[in-house]
Amino acid sequence: MITLSSDFGSPYPAAMKGVICQATEARIEDIAHDFPRQDVRAAAFWLTQTLPYFPPAVHCVVVDPGVGTDRGAIIVRTGDHALVGPDNGVLLPVARELAANETDAPDAFEVFAWAYDDPASTTFHGRDVFAPAAAAVHDTGVDNLETRTEATPTDDYVDLQFPTAAVEGDGATGEVLVVDDFGNAVTNVPGEFLANQFGATVAVDGVEAPVRRAYAAVDRGQRLVTVGSHGNVELAVNRGRGDEAFGVSTGDAVDLSL
């Protein structure tokens, strides 16, 4: 199986599928092609929330603001999974997540630099570099990456790690990692901060909001603070947009006080 993830929208992913279909008979599954444009961290976050639910596969990820520059291409192997994409950090958080799921060791992954010739286009490496690489890795086999002359083990790669919230007593300072399509503002504050606080009230940047387990636990249009499926504190509105109601966007700092 080969999965595809990008910020391309349409129709660019279709060209990637065409290249893969010409090179291999692998099953192709789309993860998403509407990641926030050129937002490497947001894509990395959503990959940690999706790829661990897949069986072993080759995952081709193209969120690539540096396309056409000298940034490299890498393959990350973790267990029976391989991640293919640009060397800009987008693959590393989910590599750690997959490694931890399979081995209880978050750093149990290997990185390979992937050499490629001058592609046909300097603006569409998804089609001309990463789709062919994903097909090659699939047909070679994840366990046999060392046999590919294009793949060279490397310790020189761009890393990306999510910032850690500061939690002390009844207060936490963090930031908004992503805002989903519903307008829910996902912070990096761990959900444990709200342990045993459901039914209570928390101040978000000085504005009070109820702590609830479900969106519908408050009236329509009312703000709430909850713990999302990702395990992080989330700022939300029942059938509304939490980012607008709390006045936050991706990257903004947030202060929580119980």
PDB file of C-alpha atoms in Angstrom:
ATOM      1  CA  MET A   1       0.000   0.000   0.000  1.00  0.00           C
ATOM      2  CA  ILE A   2       1.086   3.564  -0.760  1.00  0.00           C
ATOM      3  CA  THR A   3      -0.608   6.482   0.974  1.00  0.00           C
ATOM      4  CA  LEU A   4      -0.548  10.027  -0.351  1.00  0.00           C
ATOM      5  CA  SER A   5      -0.674  13.240   1.674  1.00  0.00           C
ATOM      6  CA  SER A   6      -0.175  16.791   0.446  1.00  0.00           C
ATOM      7  CA  ASP A   7      -1.341  20.387   0.436  1.00  0.00           C
ATOM      8  CA  PHE A   8      -1.983  20.222  -3.310  1.00  0.00           C
ATOM      9  CA  GLY A   9      -5.759  20.300  -3.436  1.00  0.00           C
ATOM     10  CA  SER A  10      -6.791  19.218  -6.949  1.00  0.00           C
ATOM     11  CA  PRO A  11      -5.830  18.060  -9.603  1.00  0.00           C
ATOM     12  CA  TYR A  12      -2.116  17.626  -8.801  1.00  0.00           C
ATOM     13  CA  PRO A  13      -2.486  14.419  -6.734  1.00  0.00           C
ATOM     14  CA  ALA A  14      -3.977  12.706  -9.778  1.00  0.00           C
ATOM     15  CA  ALA A  15      -0.683  13.123 -11.627  1.00  0.00           C
ATOM     16  CA  MET A  16       1.159  11.529  -8.705  1.00  0.00           C
ATOM     17  CA  LYS A  17      -1.243   8.592  -8.802  1.00  0.00           C
ATOM     18  CA  GLY A  18      -0.680   8.225 -12.522  1.00  0.00           C
ATOM     19  CA  VAL A  19       3.080   8.003 -12.031  1.00  0.00           C
ATOM     20  CA  ILE A  20       2.677   5.415  -9.279  1.00  0.00           C
ATOM     21  CA  CYS A  21       0.195   3.346 -11.297  1.00  0.00           C
ATOM     22  CA  GLN A  22       2.647   3.193 -14.199  1.00  0.00           C
ATOM     23  CA  ALA A  23       5.415   1.966 -11.904  1.00  0.00           C
ATOM     24  CA  THR A  24       3.676  -0.463  -9.545  1.00  0.00           C
ATOM     25  CA  GLU A  25       0.421  -2.234  -8.832  1.00  0.00           C
ATOM     26  CA  ALA A  26       0.356  -1.007  -5.252  1.00  0.00           C
ATOM     27  CA  ARG A  27      -2.954  -0.029  -3.722  1.00  0.00           C
ATOM     28  CA  ILE A  28      -3.117   3.765  -3.283  1.00  0.00           C
ATOM     29  CA  GLU A  29      -4.930   5.461  -0.407  1.00  0.00           C
ATOM     30  CA  ASP A  30      -5.363   9.207   0.028  1.00  0.00           C
ATOM     31  CA  ILE A  31      -4.822  10.612   3.515  1.00  0.00           C
ATOM     32  CA  ALA A  32      -5.538  14.276   2.747  1.00  0.00           C
ATOM     33  CA  HIS A  33      -4.656  16.814   0.079  1.00  0.00           C
ATOM     34  CA  ASP A  34      -6.036  19.840   1.890  1.00  0.00           C
ATOM     35  CA  PHE A  35      -3.425  20.315   4.592  1.00  0.00           C
ATOM     36  CA  PRO A  36      -2.849  24.044   5.228  1.00  0.00           C
ATOM     37  CA  ARG A  37      -0.798  25.294   2.310  1.00  0.00           C
ATOM     38  CA  GLN A  38       2.962  25.202   2.942  1.00  0.00           C
ATOM     39  CA  ASP A  39       2.410  24.642   6.675  1.00  0.00           C
ATOM     40  CA  VAL A  40       4.923  21.907   7.474  1.00  0.00           C
ATOM     41  CA  ARG A  41       4.117  21.787  11.190  1.00  0.00           C
ATOM     42  CA  ALA A  42       0.360  21.486  10.675  1.00  0.00           C
ATOM     43  CA  ALA A  43       0.836  18.653   8.199  1.00  0.00           C
ATOM     44  CA  ALA A  44       3.235  16.928  10.584  1.00  0.00           C
ATOM     45  CA  PHE A  45       0.674  17.167  13.381  1.00  0.00           C
ATOM     46  CA  TRP A  46      -2.190  15.711  11.329  1.00  0.00           C
ATOM     47  CA  LEU A  47       0.018  12.893  10.098  1.00  0.00           C
ATOM     48  CA  THR A  48       0.602  11.859  13.715  1.00  0.00           C
ATOM     49  CA  GLN A  49      -3.172  11.629  14.077  1.00  0.00           C
ATOM     50  CA  THR A  50      -3.785   9.513  10.966  1.00  0.00           C
ATOM     51  CA  LEU A  51      -0.896   7.334   9.816  1.00  0.00           C
ATOM     52  CA  PRO A  52      -0.600   5.274  13.047  1.00  0.00           C
ATOM     53  CA  TYR A  53      -4.027   3.807  12.239  1.00  0.00           C
ATOM     54  CA  PHE A  54      -2.779   2.341   8.951  1.00  0.00           C
ATOM     55  CA  PRO A  55      -1.233  -1.080   8.446  1.00  0.00           C
ATOM     56  CA  PRO A  56       2.375  -1.158   7.205  1.00  0.00           C
ATOM     57  CA  ALA A  57       2.694   0.981   4.095  1.00  0.00           C
ATOM     58  CA  VAL A  58       4.835   3.426   2.161  1.00  0.00           C
ATOM     59  CA  HIS A  59       3.610   6.914   3.032  1.00  0.00           C
ATOM     60  CA  CYS A  60       4.350   9.632   0.483  1.00  0.00           C
ATOM     61  CA  VAL A  61       4.053  13.108   2.020  1.00  0.00           C
ATOM     62  CA  VAL A  62       4.506  16.301   0.010  1.00  0.00           C
ATOM     63  CA  VAL A  63       4.166  19.581   1.863  1.00  0.00           C
ATOM     64  CA  ASP A  64       7.161  21.260   0.363  1.00  0.00           C
ATOM     65  CA  PRO A  65       7.671  25.045   0.522  1.00  0.00           C
ATOM     66  CA  GLY A  66      11.276  24.485  -0.595  1.00  0.00           C
ATOM     67  CA  VAL A  67      10.418  22.688  -3.840  1.00  0.00           C
ATOM     68  CA  GLY A  68      13.009  23.388  -6.533  1.00  0.00           C
ATOM     69  CA  THR A  69      15.729  24.412  -4.067  1.00  0.00           C
ATOM     70  CA  ASP A  70      18.627  22.343  -2.769  1.00  0.00           C
ATOM     71  CA  ARG A  71      16.545  20.793   0.053  1.00  0.00           C
ATOM     72  CA  GLY A  72      16.953  17.040   0.000  1.00  0.00           C
ATOM     73  CA  ALA A  73      14.608  14.092  -0.321  1.00  0.00           C
ATOM     74  CA  ILE A  74      14.543  11.476   2.421  1.00  0.00           C
ATOM     75  CA  ILE A  75      13.084   8.118   3.296  1.00  0.00           C
ATOM     76  CA  VAL A  76      12.396   7.386   6.955  1.00  0.00           C
ATOM     77  CA  ARG A  77      12.048   3.722   7.909  1.00  0.00           C
ATOM     78  CA  THR A  78      10.316   2.823  11.124  1.00  0.00           C
ATOM     79  CA  GLY A  79       9.334  -0.795  11.628  1.00  0.00           C
ATOM     80  CA  ASP A  80       7.387  -1.958   8.574  1.00  0.00           C
ATOM     81  CA  HIS A  81       6.539   1.593   7.506  1.00  0.00           C
ATOM     82  CA  ALA A  82       8.475   3.893   5.197  1.00  0.00           C
ATOM     83  CA  LEU A  83       7.895   7.648   4.932  1.00  0.00           C
ATOM     84  CA  VAL A  84       8.878   9.415   1.716  1.00  0.00           C
ATOM     85  CA  GLY A  85       9.093  13.180   1.394  1.00  0.00           C
ATOM     86  CA  PRO A  86      11.121  16.380   1.480  1.00  0.00           C
ATOM     87  CA  ASP A  87      13.814  16.909   4.073  1.00  0.00           C
ATOM     88  CA  ASN A  88      12.024  19.714   5.901  1.00  0.00           C
ATOM     89  CA  GLY A  89      10.980  17.957   9.114  1.00  0.00           C
ATOM     90  CA  VAL A  90       7.464  16.993   8.046  1.00  0.00           C
ATOM     91  CA  LEU A  91       8.151  13.246   8.389  1.00  0.00           C
ATOM     92  CA  LEU A  92       9.862  13.182  11.776  1.00  0.00           C
ATOM     93  CA  PRO A  93       6.967  13.598  14.254  1.00  0.00           C
ATOM     94  CA  VAL A  94       4.956  10.781  12.721  1.00  0.00           C
ATOM     95  CA  ALA A  95       8.098   8.642  12.431  1.00  0.00           C
ATOM     96  CA  ARG A  96       8.485   8.955  16.198  1.00  0.00           C
ATOM     97  CA  GLU A  97       4.813   8.161  16.704  1.00  0.00           C
ATOM     98  CA  LEU A  98       5.023   5.024  14.546  1.00  0.00           C
ATOM     99  CA  ALA A  99       8.263   3.949  16.224  1.00  0.00           C
ATOM    100  CA  ALA A 100       6.781   4.370  19.695  1.00  0.00           C
ATOM    101  CA  ASN A 101       3.713   2.364  18.703  1.00  0.00           C
ATOM    102  CA  GLU A 102       5.809  -0.498  17.374  1.00  0.00           C
ATOM    103  CA  THR A 103       8.820  -0.575  19.691  1.00  0.00           C
ATOM    104  CA  ASP A 104       8.161   1.685  22.707  1.00  0.00           C
ATOM    105  CA  ALA A 105      11.243   3.594  21.526  1.00  0.00           C
ATOM    106  CA  PRO A 106      10.338   6.928  19.880  1.00  0.00           C
ATOM    107  CA  ASP A 107      13.741   7.257  18.196  1.00  0.00           C
ATOM    108  CA  ALA A 108      13.711   3.760  16.665  1.00  0.00           C
ATOM    109  CA  PHE A 109      13.768   4.952  13.072  1.00  0.00           C
ATOM    110  CA  GLU A 110      16.347   5.244  10.305  1.00  0.00           C
ATOM    111  CA  VAL A 111      16.744   8.050   7.801  1.00  0.00           C
ATOM    112  CA  PHE A 112      18.025   7.612   4.237  1.00  0.00           C
ATOM    113  CA  ALA A 113      18.947  10.399   1.846  1.00  0.00           C
ATOM    114  CA  TRP A 114      17.293   9.704  -1.515  1.00  0.00           C
ATOM    115  CA  ALA A 115      19.299  10.791  -4.551  1.00  0.00           C
ATOM    116  CA  TYR A 116      17.447  11.849  -7.672  1.00  0.00           C
ATOM    117  CA  ASP A 117      18.346  13.221 -11.095  1.00  0.00           C
ATOM    118  CA  ASP A 118      17.206  16.617 -12.309  1.00  0.00           C
ATOM    119  CA  PRO A 119      13.401  16.306 -12.334  1.00  0.00           C
ATOM    120  CA  ALA A 120      11.294  17.391 -15.283  1.00  0.00           C
ATOM    121  CA  SER A 121       9.831  20.233 -13.228  1.00  0.00           C
ATOM    122  CA  THR A 122      11.298  22.434 -10.506  1.00  0.00           C
ATOM    123  CA  THR A 123       7.810  23.129  -9.134  1.00  0.00           C
ATOM    124  CA  PHE A 124       6.258  19.644  -8.947  1.00  0.00           C
ATOM    125  CA  HIS A 125       8.581  17.253  -7.149  1.00  0.00           C
ATOM    126  CA  GLY A 126       5.520  15.403  -5.878  1.00  0.00           C
ATOM    127  CA  ARG A 127       5.084  14.017  -9.369  1.00  0.00           C
ATOM    128  CA  ASP A 128       8.698  13.899 -10.522  1.00  0.00           C
ATOM    129  CA  VAL A 129      10.614  12.906  -7.368  1.00  0.00           C
ATOM    130  CA  PHE A 130       8.469  11.645  -4.504  1.00  0.00           C
ATOM    131  CA  ALA A 131       5.857   9.585  -6.354  1.00  0.00           C
ATOM    132  CA  PRO A 132       8.556   7.611  -8.248  1.00  0.00           C
ATOM    133  CA  ALA A 133      10.521   7.203  -5.003  1.00  0.00           C
ATOM    134  CA  ALA A 134       7.454   5.870  -3.175  1.00  0.00           C
ATOM    135  CA  ALA A 135       6.804   3.363  -5.966  1.00  0.00           C
ATOM    136  CA  ALA A 136      10.463   2.256  -5.927  1.00  0.00           C
ATOM    137  CA  VAL A 137      10.498   1.797  -2.156  1.00  0.00           C
ATOM    138  CA  HIS A 138       7.248  -0.157  -2.288  1.00  0.00           C
ATOM    139  CA  ASP A 139       8.521  -2.555  -4.928  1.00  0.00           C
ATOM    140  CA  THR A 140      11.954  -2.926  -3.333  1.00  0.00           C
ATOM    141  CA  GLY A 141      10.447  -3.564   0.083  1.00  0.00           C
ATOM    142  CA  VAL A 142      10.873  -1.486   3.211  1.00  0.00           C
ATOM    143  CA  ASP A 143      13.312  -4.036   4.654  1.00  0.00           C
ATOM    144  CA  ASN A 144      15.530  -3.821   1.570  1.00  0.00           C
ATOM    145  CA  LEU A 145      16.150  -0.092   1.339  1.00  0.00           C
ATOM    146  CA  GLU A 146      19.898  -0.648   1.646  1.00  0.00           C
ATOM    147  CA  THR A 147      19.875  -2.352  -1.754  1.00  0.00           C
ATOM    148  CA  ARG A 148      18.828   0.852  -3.515  1.00  0.00           C
ATOM    149  CA  THR A 149      21.747   2.882  -4.832  1.00  0.00           C
ATOM    150  CA  GLU A 150      19.619   6.006  -4.388  1.00  0.00           C
ATOM    151  CA  ALA A 151      19.235   5.405  -0.633  1.00  0.00           C
ATOM    152  CA  THR A 152      22.107   6.360   1.667  1.00  0.00           C
ATOM    153  CA  PRO A 153      21.815   6.191   5.471  1.00  0.00           C
ATOM    154  CA  THR A 154      22.223   9.624   6.987  1.00  0.00           C
ATOM    155  CA  ASP A 155      22.210  11.414  10.334  1.00  0.00           C
ATOM    156  CA  ASP A 156      22.037  14.795   8.596  1.00  0.00           C
ATOM    157  CA  TYR A 157      18.389  15.730   8.253  1.00  0.00           C
ATOM    158  CA  VAL A 158      15.990  18.476   9.287  1.00  0.00           C
ATOM    159  CA  ASP A 159      14.204  17.623  12.517  1.00  0.00           C
ATOM    160  CA  LEU A 160      10.885  18.963  13.742  1.00  0.00           C
ATOM    161  CA  GLN A 161       9.463  18.614  17.218  1.00  0.00           C
ATOM    162  CA  PHE A 162       6.337  20.225  18.569  1.00  0.00           C
ATOM    163  CA  PRO A 163       6.828  22.839  21.293  1.00  0.00           C
ATOM    164  CA  THR A 164       6.136  21.732  24.855  1.00  0.00           C
ATOM    165  CA  ALA A 165       3.610  23.562  27.011  1.00  0.00           C
ATOM    166  CA  ALA A 166       4.607  24.824  30.446  1.00  0.00           C
ATOM    167  CA  VAL A 167       2.261  23.356  33.062  1.00  0.00           C
ATOM    168  CA  GLU A 168       2.561  24.318  36.703  1.00  0.00           C
ATOM    169  CA  GLY A 169      -0.140  23.823  39.314  1.00  0.00           C
ATOM    170  CA  ASP A 170      -3.414  25.370  38.142  1.00  0.00           C
ATOM    171  CA  GLY A 171      -1.865  27.152  35.176  1.00  0.00           C
ATOM    172  CA  ALA A 172      -0.572  26.245  31.738  1.00  0.00           C
ATOM    173  CA  THR A 173       1.059  28.265  28.985  1.00  0.00           C
ATOM    174  CA  GLY A 174       1.127  26.825  25.509  1.00  0.00           C
ATOM    175  CA  GLU A 175       0.272  27.650  21.934  1.00  0.00           C
ATOM    176  CA  VAL A 176      -2.198  26.737  19.234  1.00  0.00           C
ATOM    177  CA  LEU A 177      -0.690  23.985  17.093  1.00  0.00           C
ATOM    178  CA  VAL A 178      -3.437  23.779  14.469  1.00  0.00           C
ATOM    179  CA  VAL A 179      -6.998  24.874  13.777  1.00  0.00           C
ATOM    180  CA  ASP A 180      -9.162  22.196  12.188  1.00  0.00           C
ATOM    181  CA  ASP A 181     -11.872  22.749   9.579  1.00  0.00           C
ATOM    182  CA  PHE A 182     -14.508  23.063  12.311  1.00  0.00           C
ATOM    183  CA  GLY A 183     -12.607  25.935  13.877  1.00  0.00           C
ATOM    184  CA  ASN A 184     -11.432  23.938  16.888  1.00  0.00           C
ATOM    185  CA  ALA A 185      -8.130  25.380  18.120  1.00  0.00           C
ATOM    186  CA  VAL A 186      -5.886  22.483  19.133  1.00  0.00           C
ATOM    187  CA  THR A 187      -3.247  23.512  21.654  1.00  0.00           C
ATOM    188  CA  ASN A 188      -0.089  21.755  22.800  1.00  0.00           C
ATOM    189  CA  VAL A 189      -1.359  21.717  26.401  1.00  0.00           C
ATOM    190  CA  PRO A 190      -1.714  18.049  27.404  1.00  0.00           C
ATOM    191  CA  GLY A 191      -5.226  16.894  28.206  1.00  0.00           C
ATOM    192  CA  GLU A 192      -4.050  15.751  31.631  1.00  0.00           C
ATOM    193  CA  PHE A 193      -4.105  19.412  32.628  1.00  0.00           C
ATOM    194  CA  LEU A 194      -7.908  19.162  32.718  1.00  0.00           C
ATOM    195  CA  ALA A 195      -8.015  15.860  34.624  1.00  0.00           C
ATOM    196  CA  ASN A 196     -10.914  15.881  37.094  1.00  0.00           C
ATOM    197  CA  GLN A 197     -11.859  19.403  35.942  1.00  0.00           C
ATOM    198  CA  PHE A 198     -14.827  18.560  33.725  1.00  0.00           C
ATOM    199  CA  GLY A 199     -17.722  20.632  34.983  1.00  0.00           C
ATOM    200  CA  ALA A 200     -15.394  23.347  36.223  1.00  0.00           C
ATOM    201  CA  THR A 201     -14.378  26.615  34.571  1.00  0.00           C
ATOM    202  CA  VAL A 202     -11.051  27.641  33.072  1.00  0.00           C
ATOM    203  CA  ALA A 203      -9.827  31.087  32.110  1.00  0.00           C
ATOM    204  CA  VAL A 204      -8.331  31.254  28.615  1.00  0.00           C
ATOM    205  CA  ASP A 205      -6.269  34.440  28.299  1.00  0.00           C
ATOM    206  CA  GLY A 206      -8.446  35.830  31.063  1.00  0.00           C
ATOM    207  CA  VAL A 207     -11.780  34.850  29.481  1.00  0.00           C
ATOM    208  CA  GLU A 208     -13.698  32.172  31.382  1.00  0.00           C
ATOM    209  CA  ALA A 209     -15.143  29.116  29.623  1.00  0.00           C
ATOM    210  CA  PRO A 210     -16.662  25.867  30.915  1.00  0.00           C
ATOM    211  CA  VAL A 211     -14.641  22.647  30.785  1.00  0.00           C
ATOM    212  CA  ARG A 212     -16.787  19.955  29.177  1.00  0.00           C
ATOM    213  CA  ARG A 213     -16.323  16.478  27.696  1.00  0.00           C
ATOM    214  CA  ALA A 214     -18.478  17.065  24.599  1.00  0.00           C
ATOM    215  CA  TYR A 215     -19.267  20.021  22.352  1.00  0.00           C
ATOM    216  CA  ALA A 216     -23.003  19.556  22.838  1.00  0.00           C
ATOM    217  CA  ALA A 217     -22.628  19.780  26.623  1.00  0.00           C
ATOM    218  CA  VAL A 218     -23.047  23.546  26.233  1.00  0.00           C
ATOM    219  CA  ASP A 219     -25.671  25.545  24.357  1.00  0.00           C
ATOM    220  CA  ARG A 220     -25.267  26.174  20.659  1.00  0.00           C
ATOM    221  CA  GLY A 221     -22.829  29.020  20.059  1.00  0.00           C
ATOM    222  CA  GLN A 222     -21.308  28.784  23.537  1.00  0.00           C
ATOM    223  CA  ARG A 223     -17.581  28.500  24.122  1.00  0.00           C
ATOM    224  CA  LEU A 224     -16.045  25.520  25.851  1.00  0.00           C
ATOM    225  CA  VAL A 225     -12.675  23.966  26.598  1.00  0.00           C
ATOM    226  CA  THR A 226     -12.317  20.233  26.115  1.00  0.00           C
ATOM    227  CA  VAL A 227      -9.840  17.455  25.366  1.00  0.00           C
ATOM    228  CA  GLY A 228      -9.880  16.388  21.733  1.00  0.00           C
ATOM    229  CA  SER A 229      -9.302  12.954  20.238  1.00  0.00           C
ATOM    230  CA  HIS A 230      -5.633  13.901  19.886  1.00  0.00           C
ATOM    231  CA  GLY A 231      -5.324  14.101  23.680  1.00  0.00           C
ATOM    232  CA  ASN A 232      -4.626  17.845  23.788  1.00  0.00           C
ATOM    233  CA  VAL A 233      -6.617  20.727  25.230  1.00  0.00           C
ATOM    234  CA  GLU A 234      -8.897  22.214  22.595  1.00  0.00           C
ATOM    235  CA  LEU A 235     -10.702  25.566  22.446  1.00  0.00           C
ATOM    236  CA  ALA A 236     -14.076  25.117  20.812  1.00  0.00           C
ATOM    237  CA  VAL A 237     -17.631  26.354  20.298  1.00  0.00           C
ATOM    238  CA  ASN A 238     -20.693  24.142  20.058  1.00  0.00           C
ATOM    239  CA  ARG A 239     -21.574  24.340  16.356  1.00  0.00           C
ATOM    240  CA  GLY A 240     -19.344  27.347  15.895  1.00  0.00           C
ATOM    241  CA  ARG A 241     -15.702  28.295  15.493  1.00  0.00           C
ATOM    242  CA  GLY A 242     -13.494  28.211  18.540  1.00  0.00           C
ATOM    243  CA  ASP A 243     -10.663  30.117  16.858  1.00  0.00           C
ATOM    244  CA  GLU A 244     -12.945  33.087  16.238  1.00  0.00           C
ATOM    245  CA  ALA A 245     -14.650  32.976  19.640  1.00  0.00           C
ATOM    246  CA  PHE A 246     -11.350  32.817  21.537  1.00  0.00           C
ATOM    247  CA  GLY A 247      -9.562  35.156  19.124  1.00  0.00           C
ATOM    248  CA  VAL A 248      -6.700  32.775  18.341  1.00  0.00           C
ATOM    249  CA  SER A 249      -5.003  31.316  15.292  1.00  0.00           C
ATOM    250  CA  THR A 250      -2.240  28.827  14.594  1.00  0.00           C
ATOM    251  CA  GLY A 251       0.943  29.719  16.467  1.00  0.00           C
ATOM    252  CA  ASP A 252      -0.714  32.022  18.996  1.00  0.00           C
ATOM    253  CA  ALA A 253       0.244  31.714  22.656  1.00  0.00           C
ATOM    254  CA  VAL A 254      -2.497  30.750  25.119  1.00  0.00           C
ATOM    255  CA  ASP A 255      -2.599  30.982  28.909  1.00  0.00           C
ATOM    256  CA  LEU A 256      -4.946  28.704  30.826  1.00  0.00           C
ATOM    257  CA  SER A 257      -5.823  29.106  34.479  1.00  0.00           C
ATOM    258  CA  LEU A 258      -8.131  26.832  36.469  1.00  0.00           C
TER     259      LEU A 258
END
